[in-house]
Coordinates of C-alpha atoms and ligand atoms in Angstrom, one line a residue:
M913 CA -140.5 65.2 154.1
K914 CA -139.7 65.8 157.7
L915 CA -142.2 64.4 161.1
L916 CA -142.0 64.7 165.0
V917 CA -142.8 63.0 167.4
I918 CA -142.7 63.7 171.2
G919 CA -141.5 62.5 174.1
S920 CA -138.3 60.2 175.3
G921 CA -139.0 57.1 175.7
G922 CA -139.5 53.5 174.7
R923 CA -142.1 54.0 173.3
E924 CA -140.9 56.7 171.3
H925 CA -137.8 55.6 169.8
A926 CA -139.7 52.0 169.0
L927 CA -142.2 55.1 167.2
A928 CA -139.7 57.6 165.9
W929 CA -137.9 53.8 164.1
K930 CA -140.5 52.2 162.4
L931 CA -141.4 56.0 161.3
A932 CA -138.1 57.5 159.9
S933 CA -138.1 53.3 157.8
S934 CA -140.8 55.1 155.6
P935 CA -139.5 55.4 152.2
R936 CA -141.1 59.1 151.8
V937 CA -140.1 59.7 155.5
Q938 CA -136.8 61.5 155.2
K939 CA -136.2 62.8 158.9
V940 CA -137.7 61.8 162.4
Y941 CA -137.1 64.8 165.4
V942 CA -138.3 63.6 169.0
A943 CA -138.6 66.4 171.4
P944 CA -136.5 65.3 173.4
G945 CA -135.0 61.7 172.3
N946 CA -133.2 59.7 174.7
G947 CA -129.5 58.2 173.5
G948 CA -130.9 55.8 171.1
T949 CA -133.1 58.1 168.8
A950 CA -130.1 60.0 169.3
T951 CA -128.2 58.2 167.4
E952 CA -130.9 56.0 165.1
N953 CA -130.3 56.7 161.4
G954 CA -132.9 58.6 159.8
V955 CA -134.0 60.0 163.5
E956 CA -131.8 63.7 165.4
N957 CA -133.3 64.7 168.8
V958 CA -134.2 68.5 169.3
P959 CA -134.2 70.0 173.0
L960 CA -137.5 71.0 172.3
S961 CA -140.7 70.4 175.5
G962 CA -142.9 74.0 176.0
T963 CA -145.8 73.6 173.2
K964 CA -145.1 76.9 171.3
E965 CA -141.9 76.0 170.7
L966 CA -142.4 73.1 169.1
I967 CA -144.8 75.0 167.2
D968 CA -142.6 77.2 166.4
F969 CA -140.3 74.5 165.2
C970 CA -142.8 72.6 163.1
K971 CA -143.9 75.5 161.3
R972 CA -139.6 76.6 160.6
E973 CA -139.1 73.4 159.4
H974 CA -142.2 72.2 157.8
I975 CA -142.8 69.6 159.8
H976 CA -145.8 66.9 157.6
L977 CA -146.8 66.2 161.0
T978 CA -146.5 65.4 164.5
V979 CA -147.2 62.1 166.7
V980 CA -147.9 62.1 170.7
G981 CA -145.9 59.8 172.7
P982 CA -146.9 60.5 176.3
E983 CA -150.2 61.1 178.6
A984 CA -148.6 65.3 179.9
P985 CA -148.9 66.5 177.0
L986 CA -151.6 65.8 175.1
S987 CA -153.7 65.7 179.0
E988 CA -153.0 69.6 177.9
G989 CA -153.5 69.8 175.0
V990 CA -150.9 69.6 172.9
V991 CA -153.0 68.5 170.0
D992 CA -155.2 71.2 170.6
A993 CA -152.9 73.9 170.5
F994 CA -151.5 72.5 167.3
R995 CA -154.5 71.9 165.5
E996 CA -155.3 75.6 165.6
A997 CA -151.9 77.0 164.6
G998 CA -153.4 74.6 161.7
L999 CA -150.7 71.3 161.9
K1000 CA -151.6 68.2 161.3
I1001 CA -150.5 66.2 164.9
F1002 CA -152.9 62.8 165.8
G1003 CA -153.6 62.0 169.2
P1004 CA -156.6 62.9 170.9
T1005 CA -157.5 66.0 172.6
R1006 CA -157.5 67.2 176.0
A1007 CA -161.4 66.9 176.5
A1008 CA -161.1 63.8 174.7
A1009 CA -157.8 62.5 177.2
Q1010 CA -159.9 62.5 179.5
L1011 CA -160.6 59.2 179.2
E1012 CA -157.0 58.5 180.8
S1013 CA -155.9 61.9 182.8
S1014 CA -159.1 61.7 184.9
K1015 CA -160.6 58.1 186.6
D1016 CA -164.0 59.3 187.3
F1017 CA -164.8 60.7 183.4
A1018 CA -163.8 57.0 182.3
K1019 CA -165.4 55.5 184.9
R1020 CA -169.0 57.6 184.2
F1021 CA -168.5 57.4 180.9
M1022 CA -168.4 54.1 180.7
V1023 CA -171.0 54.1 182.5
R1024 CA -172.8 56.1 180.7
H1025 CA -172.2 53.8 177.4
K1026 CA -172.1 49.9 179.3
L1027 CA -169.1 49.1 178.6
P1028 CA -168.1 46.2 181.0
T1029 CA -166.0 47.8 184.0
A1030 CA -165.7 46.8 188.0
R1031 CA -168.5 48.3 190.0
H1032 CA -166.6 52.0 191.6
K1033 CA -168.3 54.9 193.4
T1034 CA -165.9 58.2 193.6
F1035 CA -164.9 60.1 196.6
E1036 CA -163.7 63.3 197.8
D1037 CA -164.1 62.7 201.9
A1038 CA -162.0 60.1 204.3
A1039 CA -165.1 59.5 205.8
T1040 CA -167.8 58.3 203.3
A1041 CA -165.1 56.6 201.7
K1042 CA -164.3 54.7 204.5
A1043 CA -167.9 53.9 205.8
Y1044 CA -168.7 52.4 201.7
I1045 CA -165.0 50.7 202.2
A1046 CA -167.0 49.0 205.6
A1047 CA -170.0 47.3 203.5
E1048 CA -168.0 46.5 200.7
R1049 CA -166.1 43.5 200.5
A1050 CA -162.2 43.0 200.0
P1051 CA -160.3 42.7 197.8
I1052 CA -160.9 46.0 196.6
V1053 CA -159.0 49.0 194.5
V1054 CA -158.2 52.8 195.6
K1055 CA -157.4 54.2 193.2
A1056 CA -156.5 58.5 192.3
D1057 CA -158.1 60.2 190.2
G1058 CA -155.9 62.0 189.0
L1059 CA -152.6 60.7 186.7
A1060 CA -150.4 59.8 189.5
A1061 CA -148.2 57.3 187.2
G1062 CA -149.2 54.4 187.7
K1063 CA -148.1 54.7 191.6
G1064 CA -152.1 55.9 192.5
V1065 CA -153.8 52.6 192.2
V1066 CA -154.1 49.9 195.1
V1067 CA -155.0 46.6 194.8
A1068 CA -155.9 46.8 198.4
Q1069 CA -155.7 43.1 200.5
T1070 CA -157.4 43.9 203.2
K1071 CA -160.3 46.6 204.2
E1072 CA -157.4 48.3 206.5
E1073 CA -154.8 49.2 203.3
A1074 CA -157.8 50.0 201.9
N1075 CA -158.4 52.3 204.4
A1076 CA -154.6 53.3 204.5
A1077 CA -154.4 53.8 200.9
I1078 CA -158.0 56.8 201.6
D1079 CA -155.9 58.5 204.6
A1080 CA -151.9 58.2 201.4
M1081 CA -154.7 59.8 199.2
L1082 CA -157.0 62.0 201.0
G1083 CA -155.5 62.4 204.1
E1084 CA -152.3 63.0 203.4
R1085 CA -152.2 64.1 199.9
R1086 CA -149.6 62.3 199.0
F1087 CA -150.0 62.0 194.9
G1088 CA -151.1 65.9 195.3
A1089 CA -154.3 67.7 193.0
A1090 CA -154.2 64.3 191.0
G1091 CA -155.7 62.5 194.4
A1092 CA -157.8 65.0 195.4
R1093 CA -160.5 62.5 194.5
V1094 CA -160.1 58.6 195.1
V1095 CA -162.4 55.9 192.8
I1096 CA -163.4 52.8 195.5
E1097 CA -163.9 49.4 192.6
E1098 CA -164.9 46.2 193.1
F1099 CA -161.6 43.8 192.0
L1100 CA -161.9 41.8 188.5
P1101 CA -160.6 39.3 188.8
G1102 CA -158.5 37.3 185.7
E1103 CA -155.7 38.0 183.8
E1104 CA -155.3 41.4 182.3
A1105 CA -154.7 42.1 178.7
S1106 CA -153.4 45.8 176.4
F1107 CA -155.4 46.0 173.9
I1108 CA -153.9 49.1 171.6
V1109 CA -156.5 50.7 167.9
M1110 CA -155.9 53.9 165.9
S1111 CA -158.8 55.4 165.9
D1112 CA -159.7 58.8 163.5
G1113 CA -162.8 59.5 165.9
K1114 CA -165.3 57.2 164.2
N1115 CA -163.2 54.2 162.5
V1116 CA -160.8 51.7 164.3
L1117 CA -157.8 49.6 163.2
P1118 CA -157.0 47.6 166.3
L1119 CA -153.7 46.6 166.9
A1120 CA -151.5 43.4 167.5
T1121 CA -152.8 42.3 170.8
S1122 CA -150.1 42.3 173.3
Q1123 CA -149.1 41.7 177.8
D1124 CA -148.1 43.7 180.1
H1125 CA -145.7 42.6 182.6
K1126 CA -146.4 45.7 185.9
R1127 CA -145.0 44.2 188.6
L1128 CA -140.6 44.6 189.4
R1129 CA -139.8 40.9 189.5
D1130 CA -140.0 38.1 189.0
G1131 CA -143.2 35.7 189.1
D1132 CA -144.9 39.1 189.0
E1133 CA -143.9 39.4 192.3
G1134 CA -142.7 43.0 193.9
P1135 CA -143.7 47.3 193.1
N1136 CA -145.6 48.0 190.6
T1137 CA -143.4 49.7 187.5
G1138 CA -145.4 50.7 184.2
G1139 CA -144.0 47.6 182.7
M1140 CA -141.1 45.4 183.0
G1141 CA -142.1 43.5 178.9
A1142 CA -144.4 42.7 177.0
Y1143 CA -145.4 40.9 174.3
S1144 CA -147.1 40.5 171.5
P1145 CA -149.3 38.6 169.8
A1146 CA -151.6 37.4 173.3
P1147 CA -152.8 34.3 172.9
L1148 CA -154.9 34.8 175.9
V1149 CA -157.0 37.6 173.3
T1150 CA -158.7 34.5 170.7
P1151 CA -160.3 35.4 168.4
K1152 CA -163.8 35.4 169.8
V1153 CA -162.3 37.7 173.0
H1154 CA -161.0 40.3 170.2
A1155 CA -164.9 39.8 168.6
R1156 CA -166.2 40.7 171.9
V1157 CA -164.0 43.6 172.7
M1158 CA -164.1 45.6 170.2
R1159 CA -168.2 45.1 170.0
E1160 CA -168.4 45.3 173.6
I1161 CA -166.3 48.1 174.1
I1162 CA -163.5 49.2 171.9
Q1163 CA -166.7 50.8 169.4
P1164 CA -169.1 52.4 172.2
A1165 CA -166.0 53.6 173.2
I1166 CA -165.3 55.3 169.8
N1167 CA -169.1 56.3 169.4
G1168 CA -169.2 57.6 172.7
M1169 CA -167.4 59.5 172.5
A1170 CA -167.9 61.2 168.9
E1171 CA -171.9 61.4 170.3
E1172 CA -170.4 63.1 173.5
G1173 CA -168.4 65.7 171.3
H1174 CA -164.9 65.2 171.8
P1175 CA -164.2 62.5 169.1
F1176 CA -161.4 60.7 169.7
V1177 CA -158.8 60.5 167.9
G1178 CA -155.7 59.1 168.0
F1179 CA -154.0 55.8 170.0
L1180 CA -156.7 54.4 172.4
Y1181 CA -155.3 52.2 174.9
A1182 CA -157.5 49.3 176.8
G1183 CA -156.5 47.7 180.2
L1184 CA -158.2 44.8 180.3
M1185 CA -159.1 42.1 182.4
I1186 CA -160.4 39.0 181.0
D1187 CA -161.7 36.5 183.7
A1188 CA -162.5 33.0 182.8
A1189 CA -165.1 32.3 180.5
G1190 CA -163.2 34.8 178.5
A1191 CA -165.5 37.6 178.9
P1192 CA -163.9 41.2 179.0
R1193 CA -164.0 44.2 181.6
T1194 CA -162.5 47.2 181.4
V1195 CA -159.4 48.2 183.8
E1196 CA -158.8 51.4 182.5
F1197 CA -158.4 53.6 179.3
N1198 CA -155.7 55.0 178.1
C1199 CA -154.8 57.7 175.4
R1200 CA -151.9 56.3 173.5
L1201 CA -149.4 53.6 173.0
G1202 CA -148.8 50.8 175.7
D1203 CA -144.7 51.5 177.1
P1204 CA -143.4 48.6 176.8
E1205 CA -146.3 47.0 174.7
T1206 CA -145.8 49.4 171.3
Q1207 CA -141.3 48.1 171.2
P1208 CA -142.7 44.8 170.2
I1209 CA -145.9 45.3 168.7
L1210 CA -144.3 47.4 166.5
L1211 CA -141.7 45.7 165.5
R1212 CA -144.1 43.4 164.7
L1213 CA -145.6 46.1 162.2
K1214 CA -144.7 45.0 158.7
S1215 CA -147.7 48.0 156.8
D1216 CA -145.7 51.3 156.4
L1217 CA -146.3 53.3 159.9
L1218 CA -146.6 56.6 158.5
D1219 CA -149.3 55.8 156.0
L1220 CA -151.7 54.7 158.7
V1221 CA -151.0 57.4 161.1
E1222 CA -151.8 59.5 157.6
H1223 CA -155.5 57.3 156.8
A1224 CA -156.2 58.7 160.8
I1225 CA -156.1 62.2 160.8
A1226 CA -157.9 62.0 157.3
G1227 CA -160.9 60.7 158.9
T1228 CA -160.1 56.7 156.4
L1229 CA -158.6 54.7 158.6
D1230 CA -161.4 52.3 157.1
Q1231 CA -159.5 52.6 153.9
A1232 CA -156.3 51.2 155.9
E1233 CA -155.7 48.6 156.1
A1234 CA -152.3 46.6 158.7
E1235 CA -150.4 43.8 158.0
W1236 CA -149.1 42.1 160.7
D1237 CA -145.7 39.8 160.6
R1238 CA -145.5 36.2 162.3
R1239 CA -144.1 36.5 164.5
C1240 CA -143.4 36.4 167.7
A1241 CA -142.2 39.4 170.1
L1242 CA -140.5 39.5 172.5
G1243 CA -139.3 42.9 174.4
V1244 CA -136.6 42.6 177.9
V1245 CA -136.7 46.4 180.0
M1246 CA -133.8 46.5 182.0
A1247 CA -134.1 49.0 184.2
A1248 CA -131.4 51.2 186.6
A1249 CA -131.3 50.6 190.2
N1250 CA -132.9 51.4 192.2
Y1251 CA -136.1 52.0 190.2
P1252 CA -139.3 52.1 190.7
E1253 CA -138.7 54.2 193.3
E1254 CA -135.8 57.0 192.7
P1255 CA -133.0 55.1 189.7
R1256 CA -129.8 56.1 190.6
K1257 CA -128.9 57.9 186.6
G1258 CA -125.4 58.3 185.4
D1259 CA -124.5 54.4 184.8
R1260 CA -122.3 53.7 181.9
I1261 CA -124.1 50.7 179.6
Q1262 CA -121.8 49.0 177.8
G1263 CA -122.1 45.5 174.9
I1264 CA -125.6 46.6 173.6
P1265 CA -125.7 44.9 170.7
A1266 CA -125.5 45.9 166.8
P1267 CA -129.7 45.8 165.6
A1268 CA -130.3 43.5 163.4
E1269 CA -133.2 41.8 161.3
D1270 CA -134.8 39.9 164.4
C1271 CA -133.6 41.5 167.1
R1272 CA -133.1 45.5 168.3
V1273 CA -132.9 47.4 172.2
F1274 CA -135.3 50.8 172.6
H1275 CA -133.2 53.4 174.5
A1276 CA -135.5 54.7 177.4
G1277 CA -133.6 56.3 179.8
T1278 CA -130.8 56.3 178.6
K1279 CA -127.7 59.7 177.2
L1280 CA -125.0 60.6 175.4
S1281 CA -122.6 62.1 178.1
G1282 CA -120.0 62.7 174.8
D1283 CA -119.4 59.7 173.1
T1284 CA -120.7 57.4 176.4
L1285 CA -123.9 56.0 177.0
V1286 CA -125.2 56.3 180.8
T1287 CA -128.3 55.5 182.6
N1288 CA -131.1 58.7 182.6
G1289 CA -133.9 57.8 184.1
G1290 CA -135.9 53.8 185.2
R1291 CA -136.2 52.2 182.3
V1292 CA -132.9 52.3 180.3
L1293 CA -134.0 49.8 177.4
C1294 CA -136.2 46.7 175.9
V1295 CA -134.9 44.4 174.2
T1296 CA -137.4 42.9 171.4
A1297 CA -136.6 40.0 169.8
L1298 CA -139.2 38.0 167.0
G1299 CA -139.3 34.5 166.7
D1300 CA -141.2 31.6 165.5
A1301 CA -142.5 31.0 168.7
L1302 CA -143.2 32.8 171.8
R1303 CA -140.2 30.6 172.9
I1304 CA -137.7 31.4 170.1
A1305 CA -138.2 34.8 170.7
R1306 CA -138.1 35.1 174.3
T1307 CA -134.6 33.4 173.6
R1308 CA -133.6 35.5 171.0
A1309 CA -133.9 38.5 173.5
Y1310 CA -132.2 36.7 176.4
E1311 CA -129.0 36.5 174.1
A1312 CA -129.3 39.6 174.2
V1313 CA -129.6 40.8 177.3
D1314 CA -127.1 38.6 178.6
Q1315 CA -124.4 41.0 176.3
I1316 CA -126.0 44.4 178.5
R1317 CA -123.8 45.4 181.3
F1318 CA -124.5 48.7 184.0
D1319 CA -124.4 48.3 186.9
G1320 CA -127.2 48.0 189.0
M1321 CA -129.2 46.5 185.9
Q1322 CA -132.3 45.1 187.0
F1323 CA -135.2 43.0 184.5
R1324 CA -137.4 40.1 184.8
R1325 CA -135.8 36.4 183.6
D1326 CA -139.3 34.9 182.4
I1327 CA -141.3 37.6 180.5
G1328 CA -143.9 36.3 178.6
H1329 CA -144.2 33.2 181.5
R1330 CA -147.9 33.4 180.8
G1331 CA -148.0 33.8 177.2
L1332 CA -145.9 30.1 177.1
K1333 CA -148.0 28.8 180.2
K1334 CA -150.9 29.3 177.0
K1335 CA -149.4 26.9 174.9
Ligands
LIG2861 P1 -154.6 51.3 186.6 O1 -153.6 52.2 186.6 O2 -155.4 51.3 186.1 O3 -153.7 50.4 185.3 O4 -154.6 49.3 187.6 C1 -152.9 49.0 187.7 C2 -153.3 48.2 187.8 O5 -154.4 47.4 189.0 C3 -153.7 47.5 187.1 O6 -152.9 46.8 185.8 C4 -154.4 45.8 187.5 O7 -153.0 44.5 187.7 C5 -154.7 46.3 188.7 N1 -156.1 47.1 188.9 C6 -156.7 47.4 189.0 N2 -157.9 47.8 189.6 C7 -158.0 46.8 189.0 C8 -159.2 46.1 189.1 N3 -161.1 46.8 189.4 N4 -159.5 44.6 190.0 C9 -158.1 44.0 189.5 N5 -157.4 44.7 189.8 C10 -157.1 46.0 189.1
LIG2862 N1 -147.3 49.7 179.6 C1 -148.7 50.4 180.8 C2 -148.7 51.4 179.9 O1 -148.0 51.6 179.3 O2 -150.0 51.9 179.9

């Protein structure tokens, strides 16, 4: 059978690679894909983007089912449109995707269903927002309401900084319509983890836990990025914390969405802050898999991902089981010159090692220009490796990283540092 993956990042390369490894799959198309999906076995890029074009393609090619990678098509209603056209697709509807596309929606939902999260208030007027800040304590967090590609969040150390963020969002409209409303919330202390599940709208299958590295530079310094590396599992999420997250956050979220008439079918990603006592709180929801978390997670998945997706679409996820490699996985992102501000494109990439059982290089911002592989976006590659211990996975990943060259490449040397400290 033939499948379609929508998207072009490292997450989508990992999804396409994993789906293509199913014995039942003949071909995985990726729209539009990247330089890695262009050359992956059993995978083929199709240069399509509009929903109508994608629907026509799926009908013409008899695509068995589609998996959506990024949030943008989900929040534009690609799932609603595919379902109306009678096509199978895995992802939340536009209404359900609001858990990510509107922070205000997500916060109110969490309050309605008593999910632990930071106290918050929403504002459209700068003066009222500043009055609220004056009455609160710093650090304090200011967020654009809409999708702002991970850049709409300011963790302000001082009230002055918070007021400046208000001016940028509500005054100068730095994030356009996405920042026409802002959410101001209490600062949560603790350590972050990514908790991603699959849901069929009712049942939940948790994926392996992971931890991302959001800052550009070693030691968690420099600007925020989409993520500079990830590893799985995250030792921070002990079995006890895991049980609490499922009971206090994930199940109530899935039940709440169903009760409100928007059952959440798809990957649900809870960004967690876990405090010193092991109490988890929700920083945000994403309505999709994480990038780069997906790359180490899928490298550890031993089950057939197609089976899991089929169960999720059919509403029978309670009958599915995911089997995980007991090894740890760790992925190092290699980013382009000037990422995250204005990544440079067109640098020639050399030295990518051939895939091995314990190490694969997933592509993100790459493309083939003739026979030459060049950079084509901010995050270029995610070098992902397995090892019997996190330290071994890390050594293996950096061995591969050290073979790869392109002008202006940026990557962190300390991916996994929190996990290593815990051992
Ligand atoms: P978000 O886009 O909501 O995930 O926020 C981006 C990053 O800002 C998160 O990954 C956290 O590191 C940080 N952050 C967001 N909200 C809070 C909060 N309430 N307390 C502490 N840190 C936060
Ligand atoms: N790596 C963070 C995210 O996918 O949102």
